[in-house]
Rosetta silent file (secondary structure, phi, psi, omega in degrees, C-alpha in Angstrom):
SEQUENCE: XXXXXXXXXXXXXXXXXXXXXXXXXXXXXXXXXXXXXXXXXXXXXXXXXXXXXXXXXXXXXXXXXXXXXXXXXXXXXXXXXXXXXXXXXXXXXXXXXXXXXXXXXXXXXXXXXXXXXXXXXXXXXXXXXXXXXXXXXXXXXXXXXXXXXXXXXXXXXXXXXXXXXXXXXXXXXXXXXXXXXXXXXXXXXXXXXXXXXXXXXXXXXXXXXXXXXXXX
SCORE:     score description
SCORE:     0.000 S_00000001
   1 L     0.000  155.163  179.453  -12.877   18.393   -4.527 S_00000001
   2 L   -74.616  131.477  175.453  -15.414   16.771   -2.265 S_00000001
   3 L   -85.718  123.649 -173.067  -18.681   18.682   -2.015 S_00000001
   4 L  -108.799  146.312  168.183  -19.626   18.848    1.641 S_00000001
   5 L   -84.947  162.044  176.781  -22.862   19.343    3.482 S_00000001
   6 L   -67.555  136.575 -178.023  -22.772   21.622    6.498 S_00000001
   7 L   -85.400   92.614 -179.909  -21.644   19.699    9.551 S_00000001
   8 L  -155.071  162.245  179.113  -24.530   20.245   11.911 S_00000001
   9 L   -57.781  133.803 -178.287  -27.326   18.296   13.527 S_00000001
  10 L    87.481   14.970 -178.269  -29.853   17.293   10.901 S_00000001
  11 L   -65.422  153.136  172.651  -27.315   17.289    8.085 S_00000001
  12 E  -127.641  128.235 -174.131  -28.156   15.639    4.792 S_00000001
  13 L   -59.354  137.072  177.611  -25.301   14.406    2.636 S_00000001
  14 L   -90.859   -9.173  176.813  -24.648   16.465   -0.485 S_00000001
  15 L  -101.386 -163.530 -179.763  -22.852   13.552   -2.112 S_00000001
  16 L   -97.581   53.393 -178.701  -23.981   10.051   -2.903 S_00000001
  17 L   -71.684  -64.943  173.414  -23.439    8.728    0.590 S_00000001
  18 L  -137.441    0.960 -175.124  -26.763    7.055    1.155 S_00000001
  19 L    54.036   40.185  174.933  -29.428    9.206   -0.465 S_00000001
  20 L  -140.536  167.398 -179.474  -31.142    9.419    2.893 S_00000001
  21 E   -95.140  124.385 -177.994  -31.590   12.019    5.558 S_00000001
  22 E  -106.712  127.077  173.060  -29.322   11.541    8.567 S_00000001
  23 E  -110.047  132.584 -178.015  -30.145   13.115   11.916 S_00000001
  24 E  -119.335  123.819  177.129  -27.372   13.259   14.495 S_00000001
  25 E  -128.552  133.173  177.504  -28.059   13.917   18.160 S_00000001
  26 E   -91.435  151.336  177.457  -25.463   13.790   20.907 S_00000001
  27 L   -66.407  146.667  179.187  -26.236   12.404   24.343 S_00000001
  28 L   -69.804  160.029  177.508  -26.872   15.017   26.993 S_00000001
  29 H   -55.505  -35.809  178.832  -24.232   15.605   29.675 S_00000001
  30 H   -65.943  -43.338  177.973  -26.523   13.821   32.142 S_00000001
  31 H   -65.358  -42.270 -179.883  -26.862   10.769   29.908 S_00000001
  32 H   -60.516  -44.789 -178.311  -23.144   10.773   29.209 S_00000001
  33 H   -66.333  -40.051 -176.570  -22.346   10.919   32.926 S_00000001
  34 H   -64.899  -35.084 -178.803  -24.830    8.188   33.846 S_00000001
  35 H   -85.862  -10.884  177.891  -23.324    5.673   31.426 S_00000001
  36 H   -95.740  -33.233 -173.992  -19.770    6.566   32.445 S_00000001
  37 H  -120.853   -9.376 -179.809  -20.114    6.636   36.223 S_00000001
  38 L    82.963    5.377  179.546  -23.379    4.879   36.975 S_00000001
  39 L   -80.953  150.751  177.564  -24.896    8.006   38.510 S_00000001
  40 L    74.143 -166.048 -177.910  -28.517    8.849   37.909 S_00000001
  41 L   -77.676  136.043  179.709  -31.001    6.777   35.918 S_00000001
  42 L   -67.182  138.600  175.232  -29.556    4.088   33.674 S_00000001
  43 L   -80.188  139.539 -177.504  -29.959    4.689   29.961 S_00000001
  44 E   -91.121  132.255 -177.051  -31.810    1.862   28.185 S_00000001
  45 E  -126.432  126.924  168.388  -30.069    0.189   25.261 S_00000001
  46 E   -91.095  143.986  177.498  -31.460   -2.311   22.755 S_00000001
  47 E  -142.989  154.459  178.006  -28.876   -4.527   21.113 S_00000001
  48 E  -158.987  175.922  176.278  -28.717   -7.239   18.467 S_00000001
  49 E  -130.864  160.550 -177.509  -26.291   -8.788   16.009 S_00000001
  50 E  -159.202  157.459  174.773  -26.429   -9.327   12.254 S_00000001
  51 E   -95.609  135.416  178.549  -24.426  -10.562    9.306 S_00000001
  52 E  -124.769  170.553  177.939  -23.362   -7.956    6.727 S_00000001
  53 L   -61.061  -17.301 -177.643  -21.399   -8.134    3.463 S_00000001
  54 L  -111.169   10.269  178.088  -18.300   -7.104    5.434 S_00000001
  55 E   126.722  178.103 -177.947  -18.689   -9.388    8.426 S_00000001
  56 E   -78.763  139.719  179.272  -20.699   -9.902   11.592 S_00000001
  57 E  -128.510  155.770  168.788  -21.740   -6.809   13.548 S_00000001
  58 E  -116.004  135.740 -176.325  -23.280   -6.000   16.896 S_00000001
  59 E  -121.243  148.123  176.994  -25.616   -2.989   17.034 S_00000001
  60 E  -140.198  144.185 -178.429  -26.922   -0.932   19.936 S_00000001
  61 E  -146.819  153.091  172.953  -29.508    1.845   20.069 S_00000001
  62 L   -98.611 -172.141  177.242  -31.302    4.099   22.500 S_00000001
  63 L   -70.980  -11.078 -176.495  -34.879    5.308   22.188 S_00000001
  64 L  -106.196  -13.846 -179.763  -33.538    8.170   20.020 S_00000001
  65 L   160.533  178.697  179.661  -31.327    6.374   17.524 S_00000001
  66 E   -68.336  128.785 -174.762  -28.445    4.093   16.673 S_00000001
  67 E  -111.758  -26.343 -175.237  -25.684    4.500   19.240 S_00000001
  68 E  -157.128  140.344  175.510  -23.060    1.871   18.449 S_00000001
  69 E  -150.238  122.613 -178.987  -22.118   -0.537   15.669 S_00000001
  70 E  -140.003  145.856  173.285  -18.975   -2.622   15.622 S_00000001
  71 E   -74.047  144.002 -179.141  -17.639   -5.595   13.701 S_00000001
  72 L  -149.126  132.701 -178.662  -17.062   -8.631   15.872 S_00000001
  73 L   -87.142  -34.952 -179.079  -15.624  -12.064   15.099 S_00000001
  74 L  -105.301  106.765 -175.246  -16.668  -13.796   18.321 S_00000001
  75 H   -62.686  -26.273 -179.943  -20.426  -13.396   18.832 S_00000001
  76 H   -67.300  -15.179 -179.390  -20.132  -14.387   22.498 S_00000001
  77 H   -93.742    3.440 -175.359  -18.223  -11.140   23.027 S_00000001
  78 H   -58.450  -55.891 -177.367  -21.045   -8.938   21.715 S_00000001
  79 H   -68.325  -44.241  176.067  -22.542   -7.947   25.073 S_00000001
  80 H   -57.031  -38.389  179.125  -19.206   -7.671   26.934 S_00000001
  81 H   -64.601  -41.336  178.328  -17.934   -5.388   24.171 S_00000001
  82 H   -65.515  -38.037 -179.383  -21.000   -3.164   24.473 S_00000001
  83 H   -68.953  -23.666  173.178  -20.642   -3.002   28.242 S_00000001
  84 H   -69.075  -38.085 -177.335  -17.105   -1.747   27.770 S_00000001
  85 H   -80.246  -39.507 -179.454  -18.431    1.106   25.644 S_00000001
  86 L  -125.339   74.299 -166.197  -21.590    1.825   27.686 S_00000001
  87 L   -62.936  -29.605 -174.988  -20.641    0.435   31.110 S_00000001
  88 L  -114.834   19.881  177.396  -23.662    1.478   33.169 S_00000001
  89 L   -80.882  162.397  175.011  -26.460    1.158   30.617 S_00000001
  90 E  -101.894  119.403 -172.692  -29.369   -1.261   30.906 S_00000001
  91 E  -102.602  137.266  173.865  -29.268   -3.716   27.978 S_00000001
  92 E  -127.776  129.837  179.293  -32.176   -5.547   26.324 S_00000001
  93 E   -77.993  100.866 -176.154  -31.655   -8.038   23.512 S_00000001
  94 L  -160.199  131.371  176.435  -34.004   -6.601   20.889 S_00000001
  95 L   -93.993  107.279 -179.463  -33.620   -5.510   17.252 S_00000001
  96 L   -93.955 -177.502 -175.680  -35.506   -2.242   16.849 S_00000001
  97 H   -65.959  -32.790  177.921  -36.156   -0.191   13.707 S_00000001
  98 H   -59.637  -44.014 -179.430  -32.985    1.860   14.115 S_00000001
  99 H   -70.850  -40.324  178.686  -30.931   -1.312   13.932 S_00000001
 100 H   -60.223  -42.899  179.199  -32.998   -2.806   11.096 S_00000001
 101 H   -64.113  -37.294  179.722  -32.469    0.327    8.982 S_00000001
 102 H   -65.241  -42.735  179.316  -28.729    0.207    9.645 S_00000001
 103 H   -66.051  -40.831  176.968  -28.494   -3.424    8.507 S_00000001
 104 H   -59.366  -38.348 -178.263  -30.582   -2.633    5.407 S_00000001
 105 H   -60.760  -40.814  176.859  -28.173    0.188    4.621 S_00000001
 106 H   -53.453  -50.250 -173.653  -25.241   -2.247    4.466 S_00000001
 107 H   -74.928  -34.852  178.286  -26.965   -4.366    1.836 S_00000001
 108 H   -65.587  -45.307  179.588  -28.420   -1.470   -0.167 S_00000001
 109 H   -67.853  -36.439  179.769  -25.028    0.220   -0.456 S_00000001
 110 H   -62.784  -35.765 -178.793  -23.322   -3.083   -1.203 S_00000001
 111 H   -89.786   -5.373 -178.562  -25.704   -3.649   -4.124 S_00000001
 112 L    76.301   23.314 -178.566  -25.551   -0.032   -5.280 S_00000001
 113 L   -97.480  134.555  177.005  -29.258    0.470   -4.590 S_00000001
 114 L   -67.575  146.199 -174.986  -30.509    3.849   -3.378 S_00000001
 115 L  -118.920   81.243 -170.287  -32.011    3.802    0.081 S_00000001
 116 L   -95.827  157.599  171.579  -34.690    6.474   -0.047 S_00000001
 117 L    58.062   34.553  178.064  -37.311    7.713    2.390 S_00000001
 118 L  -139.928   82.212 -178.024  -35.771    5.963    5.402 S_00000001
 119 L   -56.476  141.587  177.176  -34.160    8.489    7.757 S_00000001
 120 E  -108.325  115.100 -177.238  -31.265    7.139    9.776 S_00000001
 121 E   -98.098  126.728  179.403  -31.261    8.495   13.321 S_00000001
 122 E  -114.916  135.048  178.281  -27.972    8.482   15.235 S_00000001
 123 E  -124.746  101.784 -164.931  -27.676    9.076   18.998 S_00000001
 124 E  -109.000  143.681  174.077  -23.991    9.474   19.747 S_00000001
 125 L   -99.809  110.647 -178.909  -21.833    9.570   22.852 S_00000001
 126 L  -174.071  166.820  175.601  -18.983   11.972   22.254 S_00000001
 127 L   -74.877  162.232  177.329  -17.477   15.374   22.901 S_00000001
 128 H   -54.451  -38.290  179.239  -18.623   18.315   20.756 S_00000001
 129 H   -65.770  -45.154  178.857  -15.375   18.059   18.776 S_00000001
 130 H   -61.405  -43.767  179.030  -15.830   14.333   18.152 S_00000001
 131 H   -59.032  -42.487 -179.303  -19.438   14.831   17.061 S_00000001
 132 H   -63.817  -40.425  178.137  -18.336   17.510   14.590 S_00000001
 133 H   -63.982  -46.663 -177.975  -15.683   15.180   13.145 S_00000001
 134 H   -64.029  -38.607  176.538  -18.133   12.282   12.815 S_00000001
 135 H   -63.040  -39.391  178.726  -20.699   14.513   11.135 S_00000001
 136 H   -65.696  -36.665  177.022  -18.053   15.627    8.652 S_00000001
 137 H   -60.218  -34.325 -178.950  -17.209   11.994    7.879 S_00000001
 138 L   -64.496  -17.768 -177.510  -20.849   11.481    6.935 S_00000001
 139 L   -91.760   -0.929  178.688  -20.465   13.970    4.092 S_00000001
 140 L   -79.931  115.928 -177.485  -17.751   11.997    2.260 S_00000001
 141 L   -64.816  148.318  176.178  -19.470   10.419   -0.757 S_00000001
 142 L   -58.078  134.129  179.821  -19.142    6.693   -1.354 S_00000001
 143 L    95.327   -9.455  177.717  -16.216    5.948   -3.648 S_00000001
 144 L  -114.310  159.838 -178.338  -14.205    9.003   -2.594 S_00000001
 145 L  -124.833  157.887  178.549  -11.503    9.391    0.048 S_00000001
 146 E  -139.665  161.893  178.711  -10.432   12.200    2.364 S_00000001
 147 E  -105.196  166.748  176.361   -7.444   12.892    4.623 S_00000001
 148 H   -61.142  -40.696  178.509   -7.284   13.801    8.303 S_00000001
 149 H   -64.552  -35.042  177.837   -6.104   17.268    7.282 S_00000001
 150 H   -64.635  -40.834  177.199   -9.051   17.604    4.916 S_00000001
 151 H   -66.850  -41.305  178.984  -11.496   16.854    7.709 S_00000001
 152 H   -58.846  -43.698  178.628   -9.686   19.278   10.021 S_00000001
 153 H   -65.447  -40.510 -177.060  -10.017   22.026    7.418 S_00000001
 154 H   -63.418  -31.323 -178.997  -13.675   21.166    6.780 S_00000001
 155 L   -95.436    8.543  176.690  -14.594   21.650   10.443 S_00000001
 156 L    80.623   19.141  178.916  -12.659   24.921   10.695 S_00000001
 157 L  -129.374   65.635 -170.691   -9.720   23.511   12.667 S_00000001
 158 L   -59.292  -23.600 -179.488   -6.977   23.133   10.018 S_00000001
 159 L   -94.997    3.721 -174.298   -4.205   22.551   12.550 S_00000001
 160 L  -101.680   32.809 -175.158   -6.105   19.927   14.529 S_00000001
 161 H   -65.784  -29.440  176.672   -5.445   16.986   12.226 S_00000001
 162 H   -68.360  -43.290  177.119   -3.961   14.909   15.067 S_00000001
 163 H   -64.236  -35.941  175.340   -7.043   15.486   17.203 S_00000001
 164 H   -61.070  -44.021  179.071   -9.149   14.610   14.157 S_00000001
 165 H   -58.730  -40.496  178.094   -7.226   11.335   13.892 S_00000001
 166 H   -65.168  -42.597  179.291   -8.027   10.539   17.521 S_00000001
 167 H   -65.312  -40.646  177.865  -11.718   11.326   16.983 S_00000001
 168 H   -60.898  -39.938  179.857  -11.815    9.185   13.831 S_00000001
 169 H   -66.773  -18.006  179.800  -10.310    6.324   15.841 S_00000001
 170 L  -102.026   13.391  178.738  -13.161    6.593   18.344 S_00000001
 171 L   -52.407  121.620 -176.918  -15.903    6.382   15.701 S_00000001
 172 L   -85.638   -8.446 -174.891  -18.767    4.460   17.399 S_00000001
 173 E  -128.020   86.843  179.799  -20.559    3.432   14.187 S_00000001
 174 L   -56.684  140.451  177.586  -18.404    1.406   11.831 S_00000001
 175 L    69.820  -48.316 -179.976  -19.289    1.803    8.130 S_00000001
 176 L   -60.783  -51.495  167.545  -22.371    3.920    8.906 S_00000001
 177 L   -93.318  106.032 -162.792  -20.028    6.768    9.826 S_00000001
 178 L   -79.698   68.772  178.122  -17.512    6.008    7.065 S_00000001
 179 H   -68.766  -13.354  176.848  -14.139    6.401    8.759 S_00000001
 180 H   -68.789  -12.334  179.113  -12.840    3.783    6.298 S_00000001
 181 H   -89.641    7.329  178.695  -12.805    6.604    3.712 S_00000001
 182 E   -99.221  129.139  177.587  -10.063    8.436    5.624 S_00000001
 183 E  -128.651  169.548  176.882   -6.462    7.971    4.472 S_00000001
 184 L   -75.704  158.031 -177.737   -3.128    9.582    5.263 S_00000001
 185 L   -62.989  -22.934  178.556   -1.999   12.599    3.239 S_00000001
 186 L   -75.664  -11.668 -176.623    0.744   10.412    1.716 S_00000001
 187 L    99.200   -8.863  176.671   -1.920    8.161    0.194 S_00000001
 188 L   -68.351  137.352 -177.263   -1.269    5.318    2.634 S_00000001
 189 L   -63.288  -35.602  179.178   -4.540    3.762    3.801 S_00000001
 190 L    81.636 -174.609 -176.926   -3.477    3.793    7.439 S_00000001
 191 L   -76.819  163.626  176.429   -4.915    1.898   10.365 S_00000001
 192 L  -150.471  127.472 -174.642   -8.485    0.755   10.816 S_00000001
 193 L   -54.418  -32.804 -174.603  -10.021   -0.349   14.098 S_00000001
 194 L  -103.553   21.265  173.145  -11.784   -3.276   12.432 S_00000001
 195 L   104.166  131.098 -178.229   -8.812   -4.509   10.415 S_00000001
 196 H   -63.305  -32.798  179.925   -6.853   -3.127    7.428 S_00000001
 197 H   -66.273  -40.036  177.782   -8.067   -5.877    5.091 S_00000001
 198 H   -63.552  -39.966  178.150  -11.694   -4.993    5.777 S_00000001
 199 H   -62.095  -44.622  179.010  -10.892   -1.337    5.068 S_00000001
 200 H   -59.794  -43.189 -178.940   -9.233   -2.264    1.750 S_00000001
 201 H   -64.118  -44.467  179.476  -12.249   -4.332    0.725 S_00000001
 202 H   -60.722  -48.234 -178.209  -14.704   -1.529    1.572 S_00000001
 203 H   -63.009  -45.021 -178.808  -12.698    1.093   -0.312 S_00000001
 204 H   -63.924  -41.371 -179.669  -12.168   -1.148   -3.334 S_00000001
 205 H   -65.789  -44.456 -179.157  -15.828   -2.115   -3.495 S_00000001
 206 H   -66.623  -38.240  178.929  -17.062    1.468   -3.214 S_00000001
 207 H   -65.142  -42.186  179.581  -14.564    2.691   -5.799 S_00000001
 208 H   -64.692  -42.514  179.837  -15.589   -0.027   -8.264 S_00000001
 209 H   -65.086  -38.883  179.602  -19.278    0.685   -7.728 S_00000001
 210 H   -66.754  -38.302  178.360  -18.682    4.409   -8.183 S_00000001
 211 H   -64.209  -39.809  178.186  -16.789    3.770  -11.433 S_00000001
 212 H   -63.898  -39.694  178.273  -19.678    1.713  -12.767 S_00000001
 213 H   -63.425  -40.922 -178.203  -22.089    4.539  -11.931 S_00000001
 214 H   -68.002  -27.870 -179.801  -19.904    7.042  -13.747 S_00000001
 215 H   -82.984  -18.760 -176.450  -19.796    4.839  -16.819 S_00000001
 216 L   -70.325    0.000    0.000  -23.559    4.326  -16.871 S_00000001
């Protein structure tokens, strides 16, 4: 069975997810409202793009942490895509340390290198239930898979597997929050927002890397 860390703010993975300390903070109701309706002071967002082993990504962060990461094929759509997710934020094209650490994480995990002493701060827009689901996803070790029902049980809501599926589908941080490690109870890989082939490649690569570690 998968060994889980407690799903709470400031969790640290008990598996071999990234060997780093992850802090998760949700946006306040005021911040959430301002970026949804335009009321109040606009939240400031830095954004940039980068190439990763699994494709091109666009990243966005607040002053408190990484807020959004998505794969994108057409780079000209980077800012429009972000404005769909954070419609009333103020955007500045700038790669800050939160984004740099996230990009480094892609390459360190791809090479099987531990990524120590570099906390990854996440600042997420979501409901309390969604945040709890995303935190639970962070505890799935690289190379292992979990089901929607398994996540539902882990967060103390065993009958909420459909709601878990919806929350997984709204994951704002591709790969960083590893929703690609979620499969159906039948063993079918299921859908993936960023393409089923990309999901297959991620799972296969992590499984192969994990097998090599076990043989070492």
